[in-house]
Coordinates of C-alpha atoms in Angstrom, one line a residue:
M1 CA 103.8 -195.4 26.4
K2 CA 100.8 -193.0 26.8
R3 CA 101.1 -189.9 24.8
F4 CA 100.2 -186.5 26.2
L5 CA 99.0 -183.8 23.8
F6 CA 98.2 -180.3 24.9
I7 CA 98.4 -176.6 24.3
L8 CA 100.2 -174.9 27.2
V9 CA 99.0 -171.6 28.5
I10 CA 102.0 -170.3 30.3
T11 CA 101.6 -167.8 33.1
F12 CA 104.8 -165.8 33.5
S13 CA 104.8 -164.4 37.0
L14 CA 107.8 -162.2 36.8
N15 CA 109.2 -159.8 39.3
S16 CA 109.1 -156.9 36.8
Y17 CA 105.4 -157.4 36.2
S18 CA 102.7 -156.3 38.6
Q19 CA 100.4 -158.8 37.0
S20 CA 101.0 -162.2 35.5
V21 CA 101.1 -162.5 31.7
K22 CA 99.3 -165.3 29.9
D23 CA 100.8 -166.6 26.7
I24 CA 99.2 -169.3 24.5
L25 CA 101.7 -171.6 22.9
K26 CA 100.1 -172.8 19.7
Y27 CA 102.7 -175.2 18.4
R28 CA 104.4 -178.4 19.6
V29 CA 107.7 -179.1 17.9
V30 CA 109.0 -182.6 18.3
Y31 CA 112.8 -183.3 18.1
E32 CA 114.9 -186.4 18.6
L33 CA 118.0 -185.6 20.6
T34 CA 120.9 -188.0 20.2
Y35 CA 123.6 -187.4 22.7
Q36 CA 126.9 -188.9 24.0
P37 CA 127.1 -188.7 27.9
D38 CA 130.6 -190.1 27.9
S39 CA 133.1 -188.2 25.8
T40 CA 135.5 -191.1 25.8
D41 CA 133.0 -193.7 24.5
V42 CA 131.2 -193.2 21.2
N43 CA 129.1 -196.3 22.0
S44 CA 127.6 -194.5 25.0
K45 CA 125.2 -192.5 22.7
K46 CA 121.5 -192.4 23.7
S47 CA 118.4 -190.7 22.4
E48 CA 115.3 -189.0 23.8
T49 CA 112.2 -187.4 22.3
I50 CA 112.2 -183.7 23.1
W51 CA 109.2 -181.3 23.0
L52 CA 109.2 -177.5 22.4
F53 CA 105.9 -175.7 22.9
T54 CA 106.1 -172.3 21.3
G55 CA 104.3 -169.8 19.1
G56 CA 103.5 -166.8 21.4
K57 CA 105.9 -164.6 23.2
G58 CA 107.5 -167.4 25.0
S59 CA 108.1 -171.2 25.0
L60 CA 108.6 -174.3 27.1
F61 CA 111.2 -176.9 26.4
L62 CA 111.3 -180.3 28.1
S63 CA 111.8 -184.0 27.3
E64 CA 108.8 -186.2 26.7
R65 CA 109.9 -188.5 29.6
K66 CA 110.1 -185.4 31.9
A67 CA 106.5 -184.6 31.0
L68 CA 105.4 -188.1 31.7
K69 CA 107.4 -188.2 34.9
D70 CA 105.6 -185.1 36.2
S71 CA 102.3 -186.5 35.2
L72 CA 103.0 -189.7 37.0
S73 CA 104.0 -188.0 40.2
Q74 CA 100.7 -186.1 40.2
S75 CA 98.6 -189.2 39.4
M76 CA 100.1 -191.9 41.6
N77 CA 99.3 -192.0 45.3
I78 CA 101.5 -193.0 48.2
S79 CA 100.0 -196.5 48.5
Q80 CA 101.1 -197.3 44.9
I81 CA 104.8 -196.6 45.6
G82 CA 106.8 -199.8 45.4
S83 CA 104.2 -201.7 43.4
Q84 CA 105.1 -203.3 40.1
D85 CA 103.0 -200.8 38.2
W86 CA 104.9 -198.0 39.9
K87 CA 108.2 -199.6 39.1
D88 CA 107.3 -200.0 35.4
K89 CA 106.1 -196.5 35.0
T90 CA 109.1 -195.0 36.8
A91 CA 111.5 -196.9 34.6
A92 CA 109.6 -195.7 31.5
T93 CA 110.1 -192.0 32.6
K94 CA 113.8 -192.2 33.4
T95 CA 115.5 -189.2 31.8
D96 CA 118.9 -187.6 31.6
F97 CA 117.1 -184.2 31.1
D98 CA 115.1 -183.7 34.3
F99 CA 114.6 -180.0 33.8
K100 CA 112.4 -177.5 32.0
I101 CA 113.5 -174.4 30.1
Y102 CA 111.2 -171.4 29.7
K103 CA 111.9 -168.5 27.3
N104 CA 110.3 -165.1 27.3
R105 CA 111.3 -163.2 24.2
D106 CA 109.8 -159.8 25.4
L107 CA 112.1 -159.9 28.4
D108 CA 115.1 -161.5 26.6
K109 CA 115.2 -164.1 29.3
I110 CA 115.8 -167.9 29.6
Y111 CA 114.7 -169.7 32.8
H112 CA 116.2 -173.0 33.6
T113 CA 114.1 -174.8 36.2
E114 CA 115.0 -178.0 38.0
K115 CA 114.6 -179.9 41.3
I116 CA 117.6 -180.8 43.4
F117 CA 116.3 -183.4 45.7
Q118 CA 113.2 -181.6 47.2
D119 CA 114.2 -178.0 46.3
G120 CA 112.8 -176.5 43.2
L121 CA 115.1 -173.9 41.8
Y122 CA 115.5 -171.8 38.7
Y123 CA 118.2 -169.4 37.3
I124 CA 118.0 -166.8 34.6
E125 CA 120.1 -166.1 31.5
K126 CA 119.8 -163.6 28.6
A127 CA 118.7 -165.2 25.4
S128 CA 120.6 -162.5 23.4
E129 CA 123.9 -163.7 24.7
I130 CA 123.8 -166.5 22.1
K131 CA 125.2 -164.6 19.0
W132 CA 124.5 -166.1 15.6
K133 CA 126.3 -165.9 12.3
I134 CA 124.0 -166.6 9.4
E135 CA 125.7 -168.5 6.5
D136 CA 124.8 -168.8 2.8
D137 CA 124.5 -172.6 2.9
T138 CA 120.9 -174.0 2.4
K139 CA 119.2 -177.4 2.4
Q140 CA 115.8 -179.0 2.7
I141 CA 114.7 -180.5 6.0
A142 CA 111.3 -182.3 6.1
G143 CA 110.3 -180.3 3.1
Y144 CA 111.2 -176.9 4.6
P145 CA 113.9 -174.7 2.9
S146 CA 116.5 -174.2 5.6
Q147 CA 119.5 -172.0 6.1
K148 CA 122.7 -172.5 8.1
A149 CA 123.7 -170.5 11.2
T150 CA 126.6 -171.0 13.6
T151 CA 127.3 -169.9 17.2
S152 CA 129.6 -170.6 20.1
F153 CA 127.8 -171.4 23.4
A154 CA 128.8 -172.8 26.8
G155 CA 132.1 -174.2 25.6
R156 CA 130.9 -175.7 22.3
N157 CA 130.6 -174.6 18.7
F158 CA 127.1 -175.3 17.2
I159 CA 125.7 -175.5 13.7
A160 CA 121.9 -174.8 13.3
W161 CA 119.5 -175.0 10.4
F162 CA 116.5 -172.7 10.6
T163 CA 113.5 -172.1 8.2
S164 CA 111.9 -168.8 7.6
A165 CA 108.9 -170.7 6.3
I166 CA 108.0 -171.1 10.0
P167 CA 108.5 -167.5 11.3
I168 CA 109.0 -168.4 14.9
P169 CA 112.4 -167.3 16.3
D170 CA 112.8 -170.3 18.6
G171 CA 114.4 -173.6 18.8
P172 CA 115.3 -176.5 21.1
Y173 CA 117.1 -176.1 24.5
K174 CA 118.3 -172.5 25.0
F175 CA 118.7 -171.8 21.3
S176 CA 116.5 -169.0 19.8
G177 CA 116.9 -165.6 18.0
L178 CA 117.1 -166.7 14.4
P179 CA 114.6 -165.4 11.7
G180 CA 112.7 -168.7 11.8
L181 CA 112.2 -172.0 13.6
I182 CA 115.4 -174.0 14.3
L183 CA 114.8 -177.4 12.8
E184 CA 118.3 -178.9 13.5
V185 CA 121.1 -178.0 15.8
S186 CA 124.3 -179.9 16.7
D187 CA 127.7 -179.3 18.1
V188 CA 130.5 -179.7 15.7
E189 CA 131.6 -183.0 17.4
N190 CA 128.1 -184.4 16.9
E191 CA 127.9 -185.2 20.6
Y192 CA 124.5 -183.4 21.0
V193 CA 122.3 -183.4 17.9
F194 CA 118.6 -182.2 17.7
H195 CA 116.7 -183.5 14.7
F196 CA 113.3 -182.1 13.7
K197 CA 110.6 -184.8 13.8
G198 CA 107.4 -182.9 13.3
L199 CA 105.1 -179.9 14.1
S200 CA 101.5 -180.1 15.4
T201 CA 98.8 -177.7 16.6
S202 CA 96.0 -179.8 18.0
F203 CA 96.1 -179.9 21.7
D204 CA 93.9 -179.7 24.8
P205 CA 94.6 -176.5 26.7
I206 CA 96.1 -176.6 30.2
V207 CA 97.5 -173.8 32.4
K208 CA 101.0 -173.7 33.7
A209 CA 102.4 -171.1 36.2
F210 CA 105.8 -169.6 36.0
P211 CA 107.9 -169.4 38.0
P212 CA 106.5 -172.7 39.4
K213 CA 105.0 -172.4 42.8
L214 CA 107.6 -173.0 45.6
F215 CA 110.5 -172.7 43.1
G216 CA 113.2 -170.3 44.3
E217 CA 115.5 -168.2 42.2
S218 CA 119.3 -168.9 42.3
S219 CA 122.3 -167.8 40.5
K220 CA 123.6 -170.2 37.9
E221 CA 126.9 -170.6 39.8
D222 CA 125.2 -171.5 43.1
F223 CA 122.7 -173.8 41.3
L224 CA 125.5 -175.8 39.5
K225 CA 127.5 -176.0 42.8
L226 CA 124.5 -177.4 44.6
K227 CA 123.7 -179.8 41.8
R228 CA 127.3 -181.0 41.7
Q229 CA 127.2 -181.7 45.5
Y230 CA 124.0 -183.8 45.1
Q231 CA 125.4 -185.7 42.1
E232 CA 128.7 -186.6 43.7
N233 CA 127.2 -187.9 47.0
P234 CA 123.4 -187.9 47.0
I235 CA 123.2 -189.9 50.3
K236 CA 125.4 -187.4 52.1
Y237 CA 123.3 -184.5 50.6
I238 CA 120.1 -186.1 51.7
N239 CA 121.3 -186.9 55.2
N240 CA 122.4 -183.2 55.6
Y241 CA 119.1 -181.9 54.2
V242 CA 116.6 -180.2 56.5
G243 CA 113.1 -179.6 55.0
E244 CA 110.8 -176.7 55.8
S245 CA 109.2 -178.7 58.6
G246 CA 112.6 -179.1 60.3
K247 CA 112.6 -182.8 59.8
K248 CA 115.6 -184.8 58.5
I249 CA 115.9 -187.9 56.4
T250 CA 118.6 -190.4 57.3
I251 CA 119.8 -193.1 54.9
S252 CA 122.3 -195.6 56.3
F253 CA 124.2 -198.7 55.2
N254 CA 124.1 -202.1 56.9
N255 CA 127.9 -202.1 57.1
G256 CA 131.0 -200.4 55.9
N257 CA 131.4 -202.8 53.0
D258 CA 128.0 -201.8 51.5
K259 CA 129.0 -198.1 51.9
N260 CA 132.3 -198.7 50.1
K261 CA 130.5 -200.6 47.3
Y262 CA 128.1 -197.7 46.9
R263 CA 130.9 -195.1 46.7
K264 CA 132.8 -197.1 44.1
K265 CA 129.7 -197.6 42.0
R266 CA 128.8 -193.9 42.2
K267 CA 132.4 -192.9 41.2
V268 CA 132.3 -195.2 38.1
Q269 CA 128.8 -193.8 37.2
L270 CA 130.0 -190.2 37.4
A271 CA 133.1 -190.9 35.4
K272 CA 130.8 -192.0 32.5
E273 CA 128.7 -188.9 32.8
N274 CA 131.5 -186.4 31.9
N275 CA 130.0 -184.8 28.8
P276 CA 127.1 -182.4 29.5
I277 CA 125.7 -180.2 26.8
E278 CA 127.2 -177.2 28.5
L279 CA 130.9 -177.6 29.1
E280 CA 131.3 -174.2 30.8

């Protein structure tokens, strides 16, 4: 799989700013995330490589496959869709984490950005709502002296290990606010475990804009409701969707039997995806 190495220059275009703010993210932290999508089946565990770009006043968190997927969508043209090359590359970028998380420490804000079908949306949370308790326990992680911290977040209890040897108050996913980089974090059930794999600084610069163009702000409640509707019945969602042009897309089945097979398959699939990182 082709690797993409870069420094990200994030432009935060925020409502409270009359001008956009540029922030150079000097570090790429690589984590391996091991997770269990089905709480009833320990054998359902999977893993993905996760990237955290950080080092300035903010950061960007996304999966490696999400980055490759976005790159693929920009580089492939319509004539290539359906080709074997397109199928191979699409399969290689399949991810359970099809979102990006931006943090702005100055504003104490976390921005969760994600597309639901063709709509790009984001919602905002306060980073300071994650309250940490720093413990006395210490250990070495990849040669870094690390200290334990605990928190409760989104219905789970988490244990984190941070190092003051890297004085960046950031970490994977929505975790931040400790006096050093978070190298490991996991829930106490070990259903979501982030392991530190490395830190690098040599990238080619690119520019990203935030909020992304054409992305609209939503409340978290409305976003989750819309996402749930799409996940439970994507074909119904798409058939009811009206784009900006006013045009509709219609997906139909050859017969009622095919429709029933699809519904049963979707129901089984959703039953196995019952364990998101945020339970509430």
